[in-house]
Protein backbone atom coordinates (compact mmCIF):
# COMPACT_ATOMS: atom_id res chain seq x y z
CA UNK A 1 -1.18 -2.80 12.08
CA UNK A 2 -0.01 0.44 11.44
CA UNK A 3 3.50 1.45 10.12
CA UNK A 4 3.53 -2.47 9.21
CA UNK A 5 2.03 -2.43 5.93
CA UNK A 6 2.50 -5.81 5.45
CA UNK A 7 6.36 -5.30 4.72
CA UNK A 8 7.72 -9.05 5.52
CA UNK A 9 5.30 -9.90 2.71
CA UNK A 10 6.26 -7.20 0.52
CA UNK A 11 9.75 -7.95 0.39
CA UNK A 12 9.75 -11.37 -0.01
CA UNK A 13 7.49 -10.67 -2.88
CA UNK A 14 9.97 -8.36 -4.82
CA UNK A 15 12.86 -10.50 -3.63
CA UNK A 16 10.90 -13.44 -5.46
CA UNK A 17 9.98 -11.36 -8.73
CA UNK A 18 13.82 -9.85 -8.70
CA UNK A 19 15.52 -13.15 -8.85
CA UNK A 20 12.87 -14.71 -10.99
CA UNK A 21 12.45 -12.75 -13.57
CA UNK A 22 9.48 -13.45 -16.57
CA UNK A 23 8.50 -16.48 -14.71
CA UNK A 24 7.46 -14.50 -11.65
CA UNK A 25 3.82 -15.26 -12.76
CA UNK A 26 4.10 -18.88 -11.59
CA UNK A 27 6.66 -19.27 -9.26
CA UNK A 28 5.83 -16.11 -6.80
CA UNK A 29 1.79 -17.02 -6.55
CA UNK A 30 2.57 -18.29 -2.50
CA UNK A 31 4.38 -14.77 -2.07
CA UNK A 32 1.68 -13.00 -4.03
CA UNK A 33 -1.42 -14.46 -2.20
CA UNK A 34 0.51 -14.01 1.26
CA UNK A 35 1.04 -10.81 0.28
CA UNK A 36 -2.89 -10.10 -1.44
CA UNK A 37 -4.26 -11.89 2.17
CA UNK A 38 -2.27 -9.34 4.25
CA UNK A 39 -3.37 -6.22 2.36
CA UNK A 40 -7.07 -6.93 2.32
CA UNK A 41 -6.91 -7.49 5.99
CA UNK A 42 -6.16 -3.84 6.09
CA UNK A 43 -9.03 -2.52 3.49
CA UNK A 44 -11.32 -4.52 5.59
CA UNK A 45 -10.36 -3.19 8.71
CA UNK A 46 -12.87 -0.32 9.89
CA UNK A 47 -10.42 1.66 11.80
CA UNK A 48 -8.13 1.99 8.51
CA UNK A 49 -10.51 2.86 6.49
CA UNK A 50 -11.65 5.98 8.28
CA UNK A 51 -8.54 6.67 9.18
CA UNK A 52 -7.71 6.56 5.40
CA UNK A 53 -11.35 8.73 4.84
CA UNK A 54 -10.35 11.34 7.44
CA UNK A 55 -6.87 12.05 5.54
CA UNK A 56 -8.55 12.05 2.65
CA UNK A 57 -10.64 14.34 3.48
CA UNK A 58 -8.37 16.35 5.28
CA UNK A 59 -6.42 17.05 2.21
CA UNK A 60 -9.32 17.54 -0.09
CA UNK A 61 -10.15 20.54 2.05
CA UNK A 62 -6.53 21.63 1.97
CA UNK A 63 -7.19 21.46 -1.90
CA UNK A 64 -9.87 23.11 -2.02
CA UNK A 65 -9.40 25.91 -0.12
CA UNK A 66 -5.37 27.07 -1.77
CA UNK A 67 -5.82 25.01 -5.23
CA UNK A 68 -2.72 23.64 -4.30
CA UNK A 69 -2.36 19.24 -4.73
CA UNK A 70 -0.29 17.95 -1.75
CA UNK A 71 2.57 16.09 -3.24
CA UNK A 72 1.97 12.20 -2.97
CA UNK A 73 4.50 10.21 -0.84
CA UNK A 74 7.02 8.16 -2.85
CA UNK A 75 7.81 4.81 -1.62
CA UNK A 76 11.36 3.03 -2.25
CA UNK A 77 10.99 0.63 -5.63
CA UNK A 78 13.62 -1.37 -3.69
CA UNK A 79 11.70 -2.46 -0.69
């Protein structure tokens, strides 16, 4: 699961909105919910979730112990 993120259905999802403009709302719902179905097998997945907790935790030490945020990681908006 890792590294995967659920990228096939990521990009066909902004491939669908790009080329469809305003009426993205109705005609990218099978991209959407294939995309939606992907992602919350990853919030319900236990080892994920601590994995997410112990990073999150790991940097909320890091905070509090120099007062200095960790910048966030920015993704590419053309996946």
């Amino acid at each position: 699961m890792k590294n995967g993120w659920c990228t096939r259905f990521l990009k066909a999802f902004t491939k669908c909105c790009q080329e469809t403009g305003l009426l993205m709302v109705v005609k990218c719902r099978r991209e959407n919910t294939a995309l939606k179905d992907c992602l919350v097998g990853y919030y319900s997945d236990p080892l994920f979730y601590e994995e997410c907790k112990t990073e999150y935790l790991k940097q909320r030490e890091e905070y509090r112990a120099t007062g200095i945020k960790k910048k966030r990681q920015k993704f590419p908006s053309n996946v």
